[in-house]
Coordinates of C-alpha atoms and ligand atoms in Angstrom, one line a residue:
M30 CA 106.5 94.9 130.2
P31 CA 103.6 92.9 131.7
I32 CA 100.7 92.2 129.4
V33 CA 98.6 94.8 131.1
D34 CA 100.1 97.2 133.6
V35 CA 98.0 97.3 136.8
A36 CA 97.8 101.0 136.3
L37 CA 96.4 100.5 132.8
S38 CA 93.6 98.3 133.7
T39 CA 90.4 100.1 134.5
V40 CA 88.5 97.0 135.4
G41 CA 87.8 96.4 139.0
R42 CA 89.5 99.5 140.4
V43 CA 86.5 101.8 140.4
N44 CA 86.2 101.5 144.2
Q45 CA 89.9 101.7 144.9
L46 CA 90.7 105.2 143.7
P47 CA 93.5 106.7 145.8
T48 CA 92.6 109.8 147.7
I49 CA 94.4 113.0 146.7
P50 CA 94.3 116.4 148.4
P51 CA 91.7 118.7 147.0
F52 CA 92.3 121.9 145.0
P53 CA 94.2 124.1 145.4
V54 CA 96.8 121.7 146.8
S55 CA 96.3 119.4 143.9
R56 CA 96.5 121.0 140.5
M57 CA 96.2 118.5 137.7
R58 CA 97.5 121.0 135.2
R59 CA 101.0 121.1 136.7
L60 CA 102.2 118.1 134.8
R61 CA 100.5 119.3 131.5
R62 CA 102.3 122.7 131.4
T63 CA 105.3 122.0 129.1
P64 CA 106.0 119.4 126.4
A65 CA 108.9 118.1 128.6
L66 CA 106.6 117.6 131.6
R67 CA 104.0 115.9 129.5
K68 CA 106.6 113.6 127.9
L69 CA 107.9 112.6 131.3
A70 CA 104.4 112.0 132.7
S71 CA 103.4 109.9 129.7
D72 CA 103.0 106.2 130.6
I73 CA 101.4 104.6 127.5
S74 CA 103.2 104.1 124.3
V75 CA 102.8 102.0 121.2
R76 CA 106.2 100.5 120.2
P77 CA 106.9 99.5 116.6
A78 CA 107.5 95.9 117.8
D79 CA 103.9 95.8 119.2
L80 CA 102.5 96.4 115.7
I81 CA 101.4 93.8 113.1
L82 CA 100.9 94.7 109.5
P83 CA 98.0 92.9 107.6
M84 CA 99.0 92.3 104.0
F85 CA 97.2 91.1 100.9
V86 CA 98.8 89.0 98.2
A87 CA 96.8 88.5 95.0
E88 CA 97.1 85.9 92.3
G89 CA 97.3 87.0 88.6
L90 CA 98.4 90.6 89.1
S91 CA 101.2 92.1 87.0
E92 CA 101.5 95.0 89.3
P93 CA 100.2 95.9 92.8
R94 CA 96.6 97.1 92.8
P95 CA 95.3 99.8 95.1
I96 CA 92.2 99.1 97.2
S97 CA 89.9 102.1 96.7
S98 CA 88.2 102.0 100.1
M99 CA 91.6 101.7 101.8
P100 CA 93.8 104.5 100.4
G101 CA 97.4 103.5 100.8
V102 CA 96.7 99.8 101.1
L103 CA 97.5 97.4 98.2
Q104 CA 96.8 94.0 96.8
H105 CA 100.4 92.8 96.3
T106 CA 102.1 90.7 93.6
S107 CA 104.5 88.2 95.0
D108 CA 107.4 90.5 94.3
S109 CA 105.8 93.7 95.7
L110 CA 104.8 91.7 98.8
V111 CA 108.4 90.8 99.5
K112 CA 109.5 94.4 99.0
A113 CA 106.8 95.8 101.3
A114 CA 107.5 93.1 103.9
I115 CA 111.2 93.9 104.0
E116 CA 110.3 97.6 104.4
A117 CA 108.0 96.8 107.3
V118 CA 110.6 94.7 109.1
Q119 CA 113.2 97.4 108.6
A120 CA 110.7 99.9 110.1
G121 CA 110.6 97.8 113.2
V122 CA 107.1 96.3 112.8
G123 CA 106.8 93.2 115.0
G124 CA 105.0 90.9 112.6
L125 CA 103.0 90.4 109.4
M126 CA 99.6 88.9 108.9
L127 CA 99.1 87.6 105.4
F128 CA 95.8 87.2 103.5
G129 CA 95.5 85.6 100.1
V130 CA 93.3 86.7 97.1
P131 CA 93.0 83.8 94.6
T132 CA 91.7 84.1 91.0
T133 CA 89.6 80.9 91.2
K134 CA 87.3 79.9 94.0
D135 CA 85.1 76.9 94.7
A136 CA 82.6 75.6 97.2
V137 CA 85.1 74.1 99.6
G138 CA 87.9 76.7 99.1
S139 CA 90.4 74.3 97.6
G140 CA 93.0 77.0 97.1
A141 CA 93.3 77.4 100.9
D142 CA 95.3 74.2 101.5
D143 CA 96.9 73.9 98.1
P144 CA 100.6 74.3 98.7
N145 CA 100.8 76.3 95.5
G146 CA 97.7 78.4 96.3
V147 CA 98.3 82.2 96.5
L148 CA 98.4 82.4 100.3
N149 CA 100.7 79.4 100.9
A150 CA 103.0 80.3 98.1
G151 CA 103.2 83.9 99.5
L152 CA 104.0 82.6 103.0
A153 CA 106.7 80.3 101.6
R154 CA 108.3 83.2 99.7
L155 CA 108.2 85.5 102.7
K156 CA 109.7 82.7 104.9
F157 CA 112.5 82.2 102.3
E158 CA 113.2 86.0 102.1
L159 CA 112.8 86.9 105.8
G160 CA 113.5 83.7 107.8
D161 CA 113.0 84.3 111.5
S162 CA 113.6 88.1 111.3
T163 CA 109.9 88.7 111.8
V164 CA 106.8 86.8 113.0
L165 CA 105.0 85.5 110.0
M166 CA 101.2 85.0 110.5
A167 CA 98.5 83.7 108.2
D168 CA 94.8 84.1 108.0
L169 CA 93.3 80.7 108.6
C170 CA 89.8 81.0 107.2
L171 CA 88.1 79.9 104.0
D172 CA 86.2 83.1 103.0
E173 CA 88.8 84.3 100.5
F174 CA 88.8 80.9 98.8
T175 CA 85.1 79.9 98.6
D176 CA 82.9 80.9 95.7
H177 CA 80.0 81.7 98.1
G178 CA 82.4 83.8 100.3
H179 CA 81.5 82.2 103.6
C180 CA 84.2 81.3 106.2
G181 CA 83.3 77.6 106.0
V182 CA 81.8 75.0 103.8
L183 CA 78.0 74.9 103.4
A184 CA 75.5 72.3 104.5
V185 CA 72.7 71.3 102.1
D186 CA 70.4 73.8 103.7
G187 CA 72.9 76.6 102.9
S188 CA 74.0 77.2 106.5
V189 CA 77.7 77.0 107.3
D190 CA 78.6 73.5 108.5
N191 CA 80.7 73.9 111.6
D192 CA 82.2 70.4 111.9
A193 CA 82.8 69.9 108.2
T194 CA 84.6 73.2 108.2
L195 CA 86.9 72.1 111.0
E196 CA 88.3 69.4 108.7
R197 CA 89.1 72.0 106.1
Y198 CA 90.8 74.2 108.8
A199 CA 93.0 71.3 109.9
A200 CA 94.2 70.9 106.3
M201 CA 94.8 74.6 106.0
A202 CA 96.8 74.6 109.3
L203 CA 99.1 71.9 107.9
A204 CA 99.6 73.7 104.7
Q205 CA 100.4 77.0 106.4
A206 CA 102.8 75.4 108.8
E207 CA 104.5 73.7 106.0
A208 CA 104.8 77.1 104.1
G209 CA 106.5 78.6 107.1
A210 CA 103.9 80.5 109.2
D211 CA 104.8 81.0 112.8
L212 CA 101.3 81.8 114.1
L213 CA 98.0 80.8 112.5
G214 CA 95.2 83.4 112.8
T215 CA 92.0 81.4 113.2
S216 CA 89.4 83.9 112.2
G217 CA 86.5 81.8 111.0
M218 CA 84.5 81.7 114.2
M219 CA 83.7 78.0 114.0
D220 CA 83.3 76.3 117.4
G221 CA 86.3 74.1 118.2
Q222 CA 88.6 75.6 115.6
V223 CA 91.5 76.3 117.9
G224 CA 91.5 72.8 119.3
V225 CA 91.3 71.2 115.9
V226 CA 94.2 73.3 114.6
R227 CA 96.3 72.6 117.7
R228 CA 95.8 68.9 117.4
A229 CA 96.5 68.9 113.6
L230 CA 99.8 70.7 114.2
D231 CA 100.8 68.5 117.1
G232 CA 99.9 65.4 115.1
V233 CA 102.6 66.2 112.6
Q234 CA 105.2 67.3 115.1
R235 CA 104.7 71.0 114.4
S236 CA 104.2 71.9 118.1
E237 CA 106.3 75.0 117.7
V238 CA 103.7 76.6 115.4
G239 CA 101.3 78.7 117.4
V240 CA 97.7 79.9 117.2
L241 CA 96.6 83.5 117.3
A242 CA 92.9 83.0 118.0
Y243 CA 90.4 85.6 117.0
A244 CA 88.5 85.0 120.2
P245 CA 85.8 87.7 120.4
K246 CA 85.1 88.5 116.8
Y247 CA 81.9 90.5 116.1
A248 CA 79.7 90.5 113.0
S249 CA 80.8 94.1 112.2
A250 CA 80.0 96.7 109.5
F251 CA 83.6 97.8 109.9
Y252 CA 84.8 94.9 107.8
G253 CA 83.3 96.6 104.7
P254 CA 86.5 97.8 103.0
F255 CA 88.2 94.4 103.7
R256 CA 85.6 92.7 101.5
E257 CA 86.9 94.8 98.6
A258 CA 90.5 94.1 99.6
V259 CA 90.0 90.3 99.2
D260 CA 87.5 90.5 96.2
S261 CA 85.0 88.8 98.5
S262 CA 82.1 87.0 96.8
L263 CA 79.9 87.0 99.9
V264 CA 76.2 87.6 99.5
G265 CA 74.5 88.1 102.8
D266 CA 76.3 88.3 106.1
R267 CA 78.1 86.3 108.8
Q268 CA 75.7 86.8 111.7
A269 CA 75.1 83.1 112.1
Y270 CA 78.7 82.5 113.2
Q271 CA 80.3 85.9 114.2
Q272 CA 79.2 87.5 117.5
D273 CA 76.2 89.8 117.8
P274 CA 77.3 93.3 118.9
S275 CA 74.3 93.5 121.2
R276 CA 75.6 90.7 123.4
G277 CA 77.5 91.7 126.6
V278 CA 81.1 91.1 127.6
N279 CA 80.5 87.7 129.2
E280 CA 80.0 86.0 125.9
A281 CA 83.4 87.4 124.8
L282 CA 85.0 86.1 128.0
A283 CA 83.5 82.7 127.3
E284 CA 85.0 82.7 123.8
V285 CA 88.4 83.6 125.3
A286 CA 88.1 80.9 128.0
L287 CA 87.3 78.2 125.3
D288 CA 90.1 79.3 123.0
V289 CA 92.6 79.3 125.8
A290 CA 91.5 75.9 126.9
E291 CA 91.9 74.7 123.3
G292 CA 95.4 75.9 123.2
A293 CA 95.4 79.5 121.9
D294 CA 98.8 81.2 122.4
V295 CA 97.4 84.7 121.8
V296 CA 93.8 85.9 121.8
M297 CA 92.6 88.7 119.7
V298 CA 89.7 91.1 120.0
K299 CA 88.2 92.4 116.7
P300 CA 87.3 95.1 115.7
A301 CA 89.2 97.3 118.1
L302 CA 87.7 100.8 118.6
P303 CA 84.0 99.9 118.9
Y304 CA 84.9 97.1 121.3
L305 CA 87.4 98.8 123.8
D306 CA 85.2 97.6 126.7
V307 CA 85.5 94.1 125.5
L308 CA 89.3 94.5 125.0
S309 CA 89.7 95.9 128.5
A310 CA 87.8 93.0 130.1
V311 CA 89.7 90.4 128.1
A312 CA 93.0 92.0 128.9
A313 CA 92.2 92.0 132.6
S314 CA 91.6 88.3 132.7
S315 CA 93.5 86.6 129.9
P316 CA 96.3 84.3 130.9
V317 CA 97.8 84.7 127.4
P318 CA 98.9 87.9 125.5
V319 CA 96.0 89.9 124.0
A320 CA 96.0 91.4 120.5
A321 CA 93.5 93.8 118.9
Y322 CA 92.7 94.2 115.3
Q323 CA 92.1 97.8 114.1
V324 CA 90.1 96.7 111.1
S325 CA 89.6 98.1 107.6
G326 CA 86.6 100.2 108.4
E327 CA 88.4 101.9 111.3
Y328 CA 91.2 102.7 108.9
A329 CA 88.8 103.9 106.2
M330 CA 86.9 106.3 108.5
V331 CA 90.0 108.2 109.6
E332 CA 91.4 108.3 106.0
A333 CA 88.2 109.5 104.5
A334 CA 87.7 112.2 107.1
A335 CA 91.3 113.3 106.8
E336 CA 91.0 113.4 103.0
R337 CA 88.2 115.9 103.4
G338 CA 90.3 118.0 105.8
W339 CA 87.8 117.2 108.6
I340 CA 90.3 115.6 111.0
D341 CA 94.1 115.8 111.7
R342 CA 95.2 112.5 110.2
E343 CA 98.4 111.8 112.1
R344 CA 97.0 112.8 115.5
A345 CA 93.9 110.7 114.9
I346 CA 95.9 107.7 114.0
A347 CA 98.2 108.0 117.1
E348 CA 95.2 108.6 119.3
T349 CA 93.3 105.5 118.1
L350 CA 96.4 103.3 118.6
L351 CA 97.0 104.8 122.1
S352 CA 93.4 104.1 123.0
I353 CA 93.7 100.4 122.0
R354 CA 97.0 100.1 123.9
R355 CA 95.4 101.8 127.0
A356 CA 92.5 99.4 126.9
G357 CA 95.0 96.6 127.3
A358 CA 96.2 95.2 123.9
S359 CA 99.8 94.2 123.9
M360 CA 99.8 93.7 120.1
I361 CA 97.9 95.7 117.6
L362 CA 97.1 94.7 114.0
T363 CA 96.8 97.9 112.0
Y364 CA 97.1 99.0 108.4
W365 CA 99.1 102.0 109.7
A366 CA 101.8 99.7 111.2
V367 CA 104.7 100.8 109.0
E368 CA 103.8 104.5 109.0
H369 CA 103.4 104.5 112.8
A370 CA 106.5 102.5 113.4
S371 CA 108.5 104.9 111.1
R372 CA 107.2 107.8 113.1
Q373 CA 108.3 106.3 116.4
S374 CA 111.9 105.6 115.4
Ligands
LIG5 C1 88.1 86.5 107.7 C2 88.6 87.9 108.1 C3 87.9 89.1 107.9 C4 88.7 90.1 108.4 C5 89.9 89.5 108.8 N1 89.8 88.1 108.7 C6 86.6 89.4 107.2 C7 85.4 89.0 107.9 O1 85.3 88.4 109.0 O2 84.3 89.3 107.3 C8 88.4 91.6 108.4 C9 89.6 92.5 108.6 C10 89.4 93.9 108.3 O3 88.2 94.4 108.1 O4 90.3 94.7 108.3 N2 89.0 85.9 106.8

């Protein structure tokens, strides 16, 4: 299947609508009449293999720990991580994105490139257990590992130092490649991060390891529950490096162009639902596959409303995933990956 079906793309076809005969010759309800007709007419679907499951592995736990703002999502121990990952692969999920939750943090996020750090050890374990049966991805960012919670290292004035952070990302990339990651998820929103990671990998003959670049990534309120998921120590916000939701789509396209020029193998739009316009524009022009991240707050909203009986949970989940696919994502990161995949098969 092409990255975006021509029929799926809404961009640029506003003036090219085909003419159809008017009512009563045309009756749009004809193809809606029975379940069989609707099934036949349906042209958008979310395959299990299109889904990527984000997972959290935490240090120092004796058993998996629930994340209260994300009902059904867990911080895993090394053992429960393996078990859940195997279940996800058996359900047909296309890939796993791993985040690490360390017990100790410091100013430069030393745990991030420590081969024995929680994330790299988790990756190595998953690679050992799963081999190439799935696509193993890793979050390449410092925020889980720094005591101040920012995505990079700080300058003396307290701002996030872009270029000093790039050096840390290069070190992380090498550690994650060594641990067995297939794709590195550069999520920190430092300028130049994709190029630095690409050069670091190529410099040690790891040209087969790819970059899944968070290209447009907005400073979003919808990351709220994730901060609990990774025990974030952040005070303040990330508005000085993540994108401003009040900027238009052109900025997002510039981010994509830069990341592709720096060597991104996949570009990702994040969050998904509040940015379907951005996703649609990126999908219409990207030369590389496009992913979208249905983030923690998107998950929490549906779960919370469903818990109160205010919304039909399963239908709402399916509808959100379809909307993301319809907007043009060929891969979707979602905390519902296993559940949705199981329902499809
Ligand atoms: C950065 C990162 C974040 C998320 C994914 N990678 C947090 C942030 O940017 O503040 C959020 C994912 C989610 O909310 O589900 N390491």
